[in-house]
PDB file of C-alpha atoms in Angstrom:
ATOM      1  CA  MET Z   1     -19.460 -24.535   4.776  1.00 69.00           C
ATOM      2  CA  GLU Z   2     -20.998 -22.904   7.728  1.00 81.00           C
ATOM      3  CA  THR Z   3     -21.110 -19.494   8.719  1.00 84.00           C
ATOM      4  CA  HIS Z   4     -19.101 -19.558  12.160  1.00 85.00           C
ATOM      5  CA  GLU Z   5     -16.434 -21.040   9.510  1.00 85.00           C
ATOM      6  CA  ILE Z   6     -16.339 -18.389   7.596  1.00 88.00           C
ATOM      7  CA  TYR Z   7     -15.752 -16.899  10.101  1.00 87.00           C
ATOM      8  CA  GLU Z   8     -13.467 -18.467  11.741  1.00 88.00           C
ATOM      9  CA  LEU Z   9     -11.175 -19.098   7.836  1.00 89.00           C
ATOM     10  CA  ILE Z  10     -11.122 -15.040   7.855  1.00 89.00           C
ATOM     11  CA  GLU Z  11     -10.363 -14.249  11.214  1.00 90.00           C
ATOM     12  CA  ALA Z  12      -7.500 -16.668  11.357  1.00 89.00           C
ATOM     13  CA  ARG Z  13      -6.034 -14.564   7.885  1.00 86.00           C
ATOM     14  CA  ARG Z  14      -6.943 -11.405   9.058  1.00 84.00           C
ATOM     15  CA  LYS Z  15      -5.213 -11.844  12.174  1.00 86.00           C
ATOM     16  CA  GLU Z  16      -1.514 -13.587  10.000  1.00 83.00           C
ATOM     17  CA  LEU Z  17      -1.912 -10.452   7.639  1.00 79.00           C
ATOM     18  CA  ASN Z  18      -1.923  -8.727  11.098  1.00 76.00           C
ATOM     19  CA  LEU Z  19      -5.556  -6.400  10.510  1.00 79.00           C
ATOM     20  CA  SER Z  20      -7.753  -4.855  12.226  1.00 83.00           C
ATOM     21  CA  GLN Z  21     -11.435  -5.720  11.343  1.00 85.00           C
ATOM     22  CA  SER Z  22     -11.689  -2.323  10.426  1.00 83.00           C
ATOM     23  CA  GLN Z  23      -8.580  -2.060   8.003  1.00 79.00           C
ATOM     24  CA  LEU Z  24     -10.046  -5.183   5.989  1.00 81.00           C
ATOM     25  CA  GLY Z  25     -13.710  -3.502   5.794  1.00 79.00           C
ATOM     26  CA  MET Z  26     -11.858  -0.402   4.364  1.00 76.00           C
ATOM     27  CA  LEU Z  27      -9.247  -2.869   1.900  1.00 73.00           C
ATOM     28  CA  ALA Z  28     -11.910  -4.989   1.193  1.00 76.00           C
ATOM     29  CA  LEU Z  29     -15.519  -2.645   0.758  1.00 75.00           C
ATOM     30  CA  GLY Z  30     -14.022   0.444   1.195  1.00 72.00           C
ATOM     31  CA  GLN Z  31     -15.903   0.887   5.046  1.00 71.00           C
ATOM     32  CA  ASP Z  32     -13.943   2.402   7.563  1.00 66.00           C
ATOM     33  CA  ASN Z  33     -15.816  -0.585  10.516  1.00 70.00           C
ATOM     34  CA  SER Z  34     -16.363  -3.724  11.778  1.00 81.00           C
ATOM     35  CA  SER Z  35     -20.137  -4.546  10.783  1.00 85.00           C
ATOM     36  CA  VAL Z  36     -19.632  -6.843   8.199  1.00 82.00           C
ATOM     37  CA  ILE Z  37     -16.936  -8.643   9.995  1.00 85.00           C
ATOM     38  CA  GLN Z  38     -19.562  -8.487  12.843  1.00 87.00           C
ATOM     39  CA  ALA Z  39     -22.575  -9.257  11.180  1.00 86.00           C
ATOM     40  CA  ILE Z  40     -20.555 -12.890  10.119  1.00 87.00           C
ATOM     41  CA  LYS Z  41     -19.924 -13.698  13.604  1.00 87.00           C
ATOM     42  CA  ARG Z  42     -23.350 -13.319  14.775  1.00 87.00           C
ATOM     43  CA  GLY Z  43     -24.767 -15.941  11.845  1.00 86.00           C
ATOM     44  CA  SER Z  44     -25.415 -13.503   8.690  1.00 86.00           C
ATOM     45  CA  SER Z  45     -24.428 -14.746   5.961  1.00 82.00           C
ATOM     46  CA  PRO Z  46     -22.382 -11.854   3.786  1.00 81.00           C
ATOM     47  CA  SER Z  47     -23.589 -11.760   0.337  1.00 84.00           C
ATOM     48  CA  ALA Z  48     -21.368 -13.285  -2.632  1.00 82.00           C
ATOM     49  CA  HIS Z  49     -20.200 -10.615  -3.195  1.00 81.00           C
ATOM     50  CA  LYS Z  50     -19.423  -8.893  -0.080  1.00 84.00           C
ATOM     51  CA  LEU Z  51     -17.328 -12.418   0.346  1.00 86.00           C
ATOM     52  CA  GLU Z  52     -15.840 -12.238  -2.821  1.00 83.00           C
ATOM     53  CA  ALA Z  53     -14.155  -8.501  -2.083  1.00 82.00           C
ATOM     54  CA  ILE Z  54     -13.068 -10.174   2.000  1.00 86.00           C
ATOM     55  CA  CYS Z  55     -11.520 -12.897   0.375  1.00 85.00           C
ATOM     56  CA  ASN Z  56      -9.365 -10.808  -2.203  1.00 80.00           C
ATOM     57  CA  ALA Z  57      -8.559  -8.876   0.765  1.00 79.00           C
ATOM     58  CA  LEU Z  58      -6.980 -11.952   2.460  1.00 83.00           C
ATOM     59  CA  GLY Z  59      -4.997 -13.493  -0.530  1.00 80.00           C
ATOM     60  CA  LEU Z  60      -7.983 -16.218   0.002  1.00 81.00           C
ATOM     61  CA  GLU Z  61      -9.776 -18.138  -2.928  1.00 78.00           C
ATOM     62  CA  PHE Z  62     -12.995 -17.768  -3.947  1.00 74.00           C
ATOM     63  CA  TYR Z  63     -14.520 -20.579  -5.372  1.00 69.00           C
ATOM     64  CA  VAL Z  64     -18.069 -21.472  -7.087  1.00 69.00           C
ATOM     65  CA  GLY Z  65     -18.589 -24.617  -9.380  1.00 60.00           C
ATOM     66  CA  ARG Z  66     -18.393 -28.155  -9.529  1.00 64.00           C
ATOM     67  CA  LYS Z  67     -16.720 -29.821  -6.559  1.00 61.00           C
ATOM     68  CA  ARG Z  68     -13.703 -30.101  -6.906  1.00 57.00           C
ATOM     69  CA  SER Z  69     -11.147 -33.026  -5.471  1.00 59.00           C
ATOM     70  CA  ASP Z  70      -8.239 -32.644  -3.637  1.00 54.00           C
ATOM     71  CA  GLY Z  71      -5.969 -33.672  -6.927  1.00 51.00           C
ATOM     72  CA  GLU Z  72      -7.536 -30.956  -8.860  1.00 49.00           C
ATOM     73  CA  THR Z  73      -6.832 -28.746  -6.500  1.00 47.00           C
ATOM     74  CA  GLN Z  74      -3.268 -29.267  -5.397  1.00 46.00           C
ATOM     75  CA  SER Z  75      -2.176 -29.424  -9.111  1.00 42.00           C
ATOM     76  CA  SER Z  76      -4.172 -25.976  -9.972  1.00 45.00           C
ATOM     77  CA  SER Z  77      -2.306 -24.492  -7.362  1.00 44.00           C
ATOM     78  CA  ASN Z  78       1.663 -26.303  -8.675  1.00 44.00           C
ATOM     79  CA  GLN Z  79       0.219 -24.909 -11.880  1.00 42.00           C
ATOM     80  CA  GLU Z  80      -0.100 -21.777 -10.603  1.00 45.00           C
ATOM     81  CA  GLY Z  81       2.825 -21.824  -8.088  1.00 42.00           C
ATOM     82  CA  SER Z  82       5.538 -23.233 -10.906  1.00 40.00           C
ATOM     83  CA  GLU Z  83       4.327 -19.620 -12.529  1.00 47.00           C
ATOM     84  CA  VAL Z  84       6.220 -17.467  -9.717  1.00 46.00           C
ATOM     85  CA  PRO Z  85       9.702 -17.122 -10.440  1.00 52.00           C
ATOM     86  CA  ASN Z  86      11.956 -18.216  -7.702  1.00 65.00           C
ATOM     87  CA  ASP Z  87      13.647 -15.196  -6.854  1.00 79.00           C
ATOM     88  CA  PHE Z  88      10.727 -12.858  -6.774  1.00 84.00           C
ATOM     89  CA  ALA Z  89       8.524 -12.868  -4.554  1.00 85.00           C
ATOM     90  CA  PHE Z  90       4.930 -10.863  -5.208  1.00 87.00           C
ATOM     91  CA  VAL Z  91       2.606  -8.608  -2.826  1.00 91.00           C
ATOM     92  CA  GLU Z  92      -0.870  -7.589  -2.816  1.00 90.00           C
ATOM     93  CA  ARG Z  93      -1.563  -4.637  -4.560  1.00 89.00           C
ATOM     94  CA  PHE Z  94      -5.129  -2.805  -4.105  1.00 84.00           C
ATOM     95  CA  ASP Z  95      -6.488   0.805  -5.715  1.00 77.00           C
ATOM     96  CA  VAL Z  96      -6.655   2.088  -2.746  1.00 74.00           C
ATOM     97  CA  SER Z  97      -5.116   5.678  -2.880  1.00 76.00           C
ATOM     98  CA  LEU Z  98      -3.918   6.868  -0.044  1.00 80.00           C
ATOM     99  CA  SER Z  99      -3.853  10.600  -0.412  1.00 70.00           C
ATOM    100  CA  ALA Z 100      -0.715  13.000   0.472  1.00 60.00           C
ATOM    101  CA  GLY Z 101      -2.984  15.618   0.318  1.00 53.00           C
ATOM    102  CA  PRO Z 102      -7.180  15.920   1.363  1.00 49.00           C
ATOM    103  CA  GLY Z 103      -8.157  12.212   1.681  1.00 46.00           C
ATOM    104  CA  THR Z 104      -9.504   9.858  -0.596  1.00 49.00           C
ATOM    105  CA  SER Z 105     -12.606   7.351   0.886  1.00 45.00           C
ATOM    106  CA  GLY Z 106     -10.679   4.067  -0.390  1.00 46.00           C
ATOM    107  CA  GLU Z 107     -14.455   2.895  -2.003  1.00 48.00           C
ATOM    108  CA  ASN Z 108     -12.783   1.065  -4.676  1.00 44.00           C
ATOM    109  CA  ALA Z 109     -10.154  -1.171  -2.728  1.00 60.00           C
ATOM    110  CA  LYS Z 110     -10.187  -3.651  -5.425  1.00 69.00           C
ATOM    111  CA  LYS Z 111      -7.330  -6.535  -5.747  1.00 79.00           C
ATOM    112  CA  LEU Z 112      -5.643  -5.544  -8.662  1.00 82.00           C
ATOM    113  CA  ALA Z 113      -2.273  -7.053 -10.510  1.00 82.00           C
ATOM    114  CA  PRO Z 114       0.137  -7.806  -7.543  1.00 85.00           C
ATOM    115  CA  VAL Z 115       3.417  -6.470  -7.770  1.00 88.00           C
ATOM    116  CA  ALA Z 116       6.910  -8.385  -7.348  1.00 88.00           C
ATOM    117  CA  PHE Z 117      10.056  -7.911  -5.650  1.00 91.00           C
ATOM    118  CA  ARG Z 118      13.215  -9.716  -5.854  1.00 89.00           C
ATOM    119  CA  LEU Z 119      13.221 -11.684  -2.666  1.00 87.00           C
ATOM    120  CA  ASP Z 120      16.964 -11.401  -1.348  1.00 88.00           C
ATOM    121  CA  TRP Z 121      16.280  -7.457  -1.073  1.00 91.00           C
ATOM    122  CA  MET Z 122      12.930  -7.765   0.878  1.00 89.00           C
ATOM    123  CA  ARG Z 123      14.819 -10.600   3.291  1.00 89.00           C
ATOM    124  CA  GLU Z 124      17.530  -7.803   3.895  1.00 90.00           C
ATOM    125  CA  LYS Z 125      15.140  -5.324   4.942  1.00 91.00           C
ATOM    126  CA  ARG Z 126      13.314  -7.900   6.929  1.00 90.00           C
ATOM    127  CA  LEU Z 127      10.008  -7.831   5.099  1.00 91.00           C
ATOM    128  CA  ALA Z 128       7.373 -10.901   5.015  1.00 90.00           C
ATOM    129  CA  PRO Z 129       5.890 -10.674   1.735  1.00 89.00           C
ATOM    130  CA  GLU Z 130       2.295 -11.803   2.654  1.00 89.00           C
ATOM    131  CA  LYS Z 131       2.164  -9.044   5.440  1.00 91.00           C
ATOM    132  CA  CYS Z 132       3.082  -6.310   3.135  1.00 93.00           C
ATOM    133  CA  VAL Z 133       1.021  -4.445   0.987  1.00 93.00           C
ATOM    134  CA  VAL Z 134       1.220  -2.229  -2.553  1.00 93.00           C
ATOM    135  CA  CYS Z 135      -0.839   1.129  -2.701  1.00 91.00           C
ATOM    136  CA  GLY Z 136      -1.171   4.795  -4.921  1.00 90.00           C
ATOM    137  CA  VAL Z 137      -0.301   8.406  -3.337  1.00 90.00           C
ATOM    138  CA  ARG Z 138      -2.575  10.693  -4.501  1.00 88.00           C
ATOM    139  CA  GLY Z 139      -1.410  14.568  -4.227  1.00 90.00           C
ATOM    140  CA  ASN Z 140       1.394  16.751  -3.650  1.00 90.00           C
ATOM    141  CA  SER Z 141       1.443  17.585  -0.427  1.00 90.00           C
ATOM    142  CA  MET Z 142       3.749  14.252   0.478  1.00 93.00           C
ATOM    143  CA  GLU Z 143       6.475  16.113  -2.303  1.00 92.00           C
ATOM    144  CA  PRO Z 144       9.951  16.326  -3.030  1.00 92.00           C
ATOM    145  CA  LEU Z 145       9.938  12.879  -1.057  1.00 93.00           C
ATOM    146  CA  LEU Z 146       6.806  11.184  -2.691  1.00 92.00           C
ATOM    147  CA  PHE Z 147       4.746  12.342  -6.038  1.00 91.00           C
ATOM    148  CA  ASP Z 148       1.153  11.900  -7.500  1.00 90.00           C
ATOM    149  CA  GLY Z 149       0.582   8.179  -9.028  1.00 88.00           C
ATOM    150  CA  ASP Z 150       4.178   6.266  -7.074  1.00 90.00           C
ATOM    151  CA  LEU Z 151       3.813   3.253  -5.780  1.00 91.00           C
ATOM    152  CA  VAL Z 152       4.481   2.761  -2.039  1.00 94.00           C
ATOM    153  CA  LEU Z 153       4.948  -0.567  -0.267  1.00 95.00           C
ATOM    154  CA  LEU Z 154       3.475  -0.998   3.482  1.00 95.00           C
ATOM    155  CA  ASP Z 155       4.624  -3.094   6.042  1.00 94.00           C
ATOM    156  CA  ARG Z 156       1.481  -4.039   7.973  1.00 93.00           C
ATOM    157  CA  ARG Z 157       3.127  -5.142  10.739  1.00 92.00           C
ATOM    158  CA  GLN Z 158       4.119  -1.663  12.213  1.00 91.00           C
ATOM    159  CA  THR Z 159       1.058  -0.784  13.363  1.00 90.00           C
ATOM    160  CA  ASP Z 160       2.591   0.846  16.812  1.00 91.00           C
ATOM    161  CA  PRO Z 161       3.516   4.619  15.288  1.00 91.00           C
ATOM    162  CA  ARG Z 162       7.477   5.956  16.160  1.00 93.00           C
ATOM    163  CA  ASP Z 163       8.239   9.492  16.613  1.00 94.00           C
ATOM    164  CA  GLY Z 164       8.911  10.680  13.130  1.00 93.00           C
ATOM    165  CA  GLN Z 165       7.594   7.909  10.680  1.00 95.00           C
ATOM    166  CA  ILE Z 166       5.908   7.530   7.316  1.00 95.00           C
ATOM    167  CA  TYR Z 167       2.820   5.175   7.892  1.00 95.00           C
ATOM    168  CA  GLY Z 168      -0.222   4.777   5.664  1.00 93.00           C
ATOM    169  CA  VAL Z 169      -3.627   5.665   7.816  1.00 92.00           C
ATOM    170  CA  VAL Z 170      -7.602   5.530   7.559  1.00 90.00           C
ATOM    171  CA  ASP Z 171      -7.998   8.829   9.051  1.00 90.00           C
ATOM    172  CA  ILE Z 172     -10.960   9.705  10.851  1.00 87.00           C
ATOM    173  CA  GLU Z 173     -13.313  10.420   8.897  1.00 84.00           C
ATOM    174  CA  GLY Z 174     -11.946   7.196   6.951  1.00 85.00           C
ATOM    175  CA  ASP Z 175      -9.664   8.681   4.542  1.00 86.00           C
ATOM    176  CA  THR Z 176      -6.528   6.519   3.444  1.00 89.00           C
ATOM    177  CA  ARG Z 177      -3.903   8.840   3.526  1.00 90.00           C
ATOM    178  CA  ILE Z 178      -0.055   8.634   3.837  1.00 93.00           C
ATOM    179  CA  LYS Z 179       1.373  11.050   6.378  1.00 94.00           C
ATOM    180  CA  ARG Z 180       4.416  11.501   8.572  1.00 95.00           C
ATOM    181  CA  ILE Z 181       3.685  11.132  11.984  1.00 95.00           C
ATOM    182  CA  GLU Z 182       4.990  13.100  15.149  1.00 95.00           C
ATOM    183  CA  LEU Z 183       4.136  12.165  18.690  1.00 94.00           C
ATOM    184  CA  ILE Z 184       2.960  14.199  20.637  1.00 93.00           C
ATOM    185  CA  ASP Z 185       1.264  14.559  24.400  1.00 93.00           C
ATOM    186  CA  ASN Z 186      -2.412  12.872  23.910  1.00 92.00           C
ATOM    187  CA  GLY Z 187      -2.225  12.750  20.440  1.00 93.00           C
ATOM    188  CA  LEU Z 188      -0.102  12.978  16.966  1.00 95.00           C
ATOM    189  CA  LEU Z 189       0.536  14.827  14.153  1.00 94.00           C
ATOM    190  CA  LEU Z 190       0.082  14.375  10.285  1.00 94.00           C
ATOM    191  CA  ARG Z 191       2.618  16.179   8.502  1.00 93.00           C
ATOM    192  CA  SER Z 192       3.308  16.757   5.233  1.00 93.00           C
ATOM    193  CA  GLU Z 193       6.486  16.892   3.569  1.00 94.00           C
ATOM    194  CA  ASN Z 194       5.339  19.835   1.457  1.00 93.00           C
ATOM    195  CA  PRO Z 195       6.000  22.698   3.469  1.00 92.00           C
ATOM    196  CA  GLU Z 196       3.189  24.938   1.903  1.00 92.00           C
ATOM    197  CA  CYS Z 197       0.698  22.336   3.220  1.00 91.00           C
ATOM    198  CA  ARG Z 198      -0.685  23.030   6.754  1.00 91.00           C
ATOM    199  CA  THR Z 199       0.609  20.035   9.369  1.00 93.00           C
ATOM    200  CA  GLU Z 200      -2.744  18.161  10.449  1.00 92.00           C
ATOM    201  CA  LEU Z 201      -3.434  17.877  15.429  1.00 94.00           C
ATOM    202  CA  ARG Z 202      -5.308  14.367  15.736  1.00 94.00           C
ATOM    203  CA  HIS Z 203      -5.814  15.123  19.411  1.00 92.00           C
ATOM    204  CA  GLY Z 204      -7.418  12.563  22.271  1.00 91.00           C
ATOM    205  CA  GLU Z 205      -9.724  10.650  20.891  1.00 92.00           C
ATOM    206  CA  ASP Z 206      -9.102  11.508  17.171  1.00 92.00           C
ATOM    207  CA  ALA Z 207      -5.817  10.134  17.690  1.00 92.00           C
ATOM    208  CA  ASN Z 208      -6.718   6.753  19.238  1.00 91.00           C
ATOM    209  CA  ARG Z 209      -9.471   6.556  16.040  1.00 91.00           C
ATOM    210  CA  VAL Z 210      -6.240   7.355  13.478  1.00 92.00           C
ATOM    211  CA  GLN Z 211      -5.385   3.333  12.294  1.00 92.00           C
ATOM    212  CA  ILE Z 212      -2.378   2.854  11.217  1.00 93.00           C
ATOM    213  CA  ILE Z 213      -2.275   0.107   8.416  1.00 93.00           C
ATOM    214  CA  GLY Z 214       1.450  -0.245   7.925  1.00 94.00           C
ATOM    215  CA  SER Z 215       4.608   2.011   7.618  1.00 95.00           C
ATOM    216  CA  LEU Z 216       6.425   2.854   4.026  1.00 96.00           C
ATOM    217  CA  VAL Z 217       9.184   1.190   3.074  1.00 95.00           C
ATOM    218  CA  TRP Z 218       9.713   1.340  -0.742  1.00 95.00           C
ATOM    219  CA  SER Z 219       8.399   3.993  -3.411  1.00 93.00           C
ATOM    220  CA  GLY Z 220       7.860   3.577  -7.665  1.00 90.00           C
ATOM    221  CA  HIS Z 221       8.466   6.751  -9.504  1.00 83.00           C
ATOM    222  CA  SER Z 222       7.231   6.532 -13.105  1.00 74.00           C
ATOM    223  CA  TYR Z 223       7.552   8.777 -15.956  1.00 69.00           C
ATOM    224  CA  ASP Z 224       5.398   9.614 -18.656  1.00 62.00           C
ATOM    225  CA  ALA Z 225       7.550  10.289 -22.065  1.00 56.00           C
ATOM    226  CA  SER Z 226       5.418  12.056 -23.252  1.00 54.00           C
ATOM    227  CA  SER Z 227       4.992  14.721 -20.801  1.00 53.00           C
ATOM    228  CA  GLN Z 228       8.978  14.988 -20.643  1.00 53.00           C
ATOM    229  CA  THR Z 229       9.439  18.824 -21.999  1.00 52.00           C
ATOM    230  CA  LEU Z 230      13.275  20.137 -22.762  1.00 50.00           C
ATOM    231  CA  ILE Z 231      14.019  23.623 -21.077  1.00 46.00           C
ATOM    232  CA  SER Z 232      14.915  26.031 -23.889  1.00 46.00           C
ATOM    233  CA  GLN Z 233      18.818  28.058 -22.683  1.00 46.00           C
ATOM    234  CA  LYS Z 234      20.024  30.121 -24.860  1.00 49.00           C
ATOM    235  CA  PRO Z 235      23.650  29.137 -25.797  1.00 48.00           C
ATOM    236  CA  ARG Z 236      26.317  29.444 -23.385  1.00 45.00           C
ATOM    237  CA  LYS Z 237      28.952  32.253 -24.475  1.00 47.00           C
ATOM    238  CA  SER Z 238      32.384  30.526 -24.555  1.00 43.00           C
ATOM    239  CA  THR Z 239      35.142  31.629 -21.782  1.00 43.00           C
ATOM    240  CA  MET Z 240      37.898  29.701 -23.233  1.00 43.00           C
ATOM    241  CA  ASN Z 241      40.708  31.678 -25.784  1.00 47.00           C
ATOM    242  CA  HIS Z 242      41.762  28.553 -27.875  1.00 42.00           C
ATOM    243  CA  GLU Z 243      45.262  28.567 -30.068  1.00 45.00           C
ATOM    244  CA  TRP Z 244      44.284  26.674 -33.493  1.00 40.00           C
ATOM    245  CA  ILE Z 245      47.315  24.967 -35.012  1.00 43.00           C
ATOM    246  CA  LEU Z 246      47.293  24.212 -38.463  1.00 45.00           C
ATOM    247  CA  PRO Z 247      49.296  21.933 -40.852  1.00 47.00           C
ATOM    248  CA  ARG Z 248      51.207  23.675 -43.492  1.00 46.00           C
TER     249      ARG Z 248
END
């Protein structure tokens, strides 16, 4: 396959997922810029490592080995598809942590095992599984709504910010974060749910540099049984008067 064909394939899939080139760079390589994609466009062949990371981020197959026949490829695809329950859809998950406090760079943005969601629920929410992504939450500034270690489902189609909605974003320094966005004249506010955390202003050109990954549509919280402790309480004094009836 020629370099220009690789570029055309990447671009077609990127646009299908409604990702910018910078967002793809962040998800695939932890780089908040389009330099890798632009280099491919200019005819520079990407390394196998970078190409594999890009394919993983886009949900494309990266294969190196003996040439496979069409029948063999189709058989492999059918076999993989038969393992997927018909009433569930699998959404891609990356090990990017959306910071609920100070930003994190997402430098380890590799693909993890997908997360299954019921198809009827996704249809009810009008979500397209292939245009969603699951990420983790890091920090406490979005408590009590989101906690450190939670998983969140983002709708990648929702990239035009609406006032008061919560979004996963790539901030101006390349940090991946999750915040409630409030729109103001010529800018926006990144607001936390935790009242102890400050609201951050992105004004003018800085506001334009904030890239929306997607809007929050679901969150999941897990509990560690070993860390759960009972709060000791003093026995409560009874305030009821009992009349005992004794057998004769």
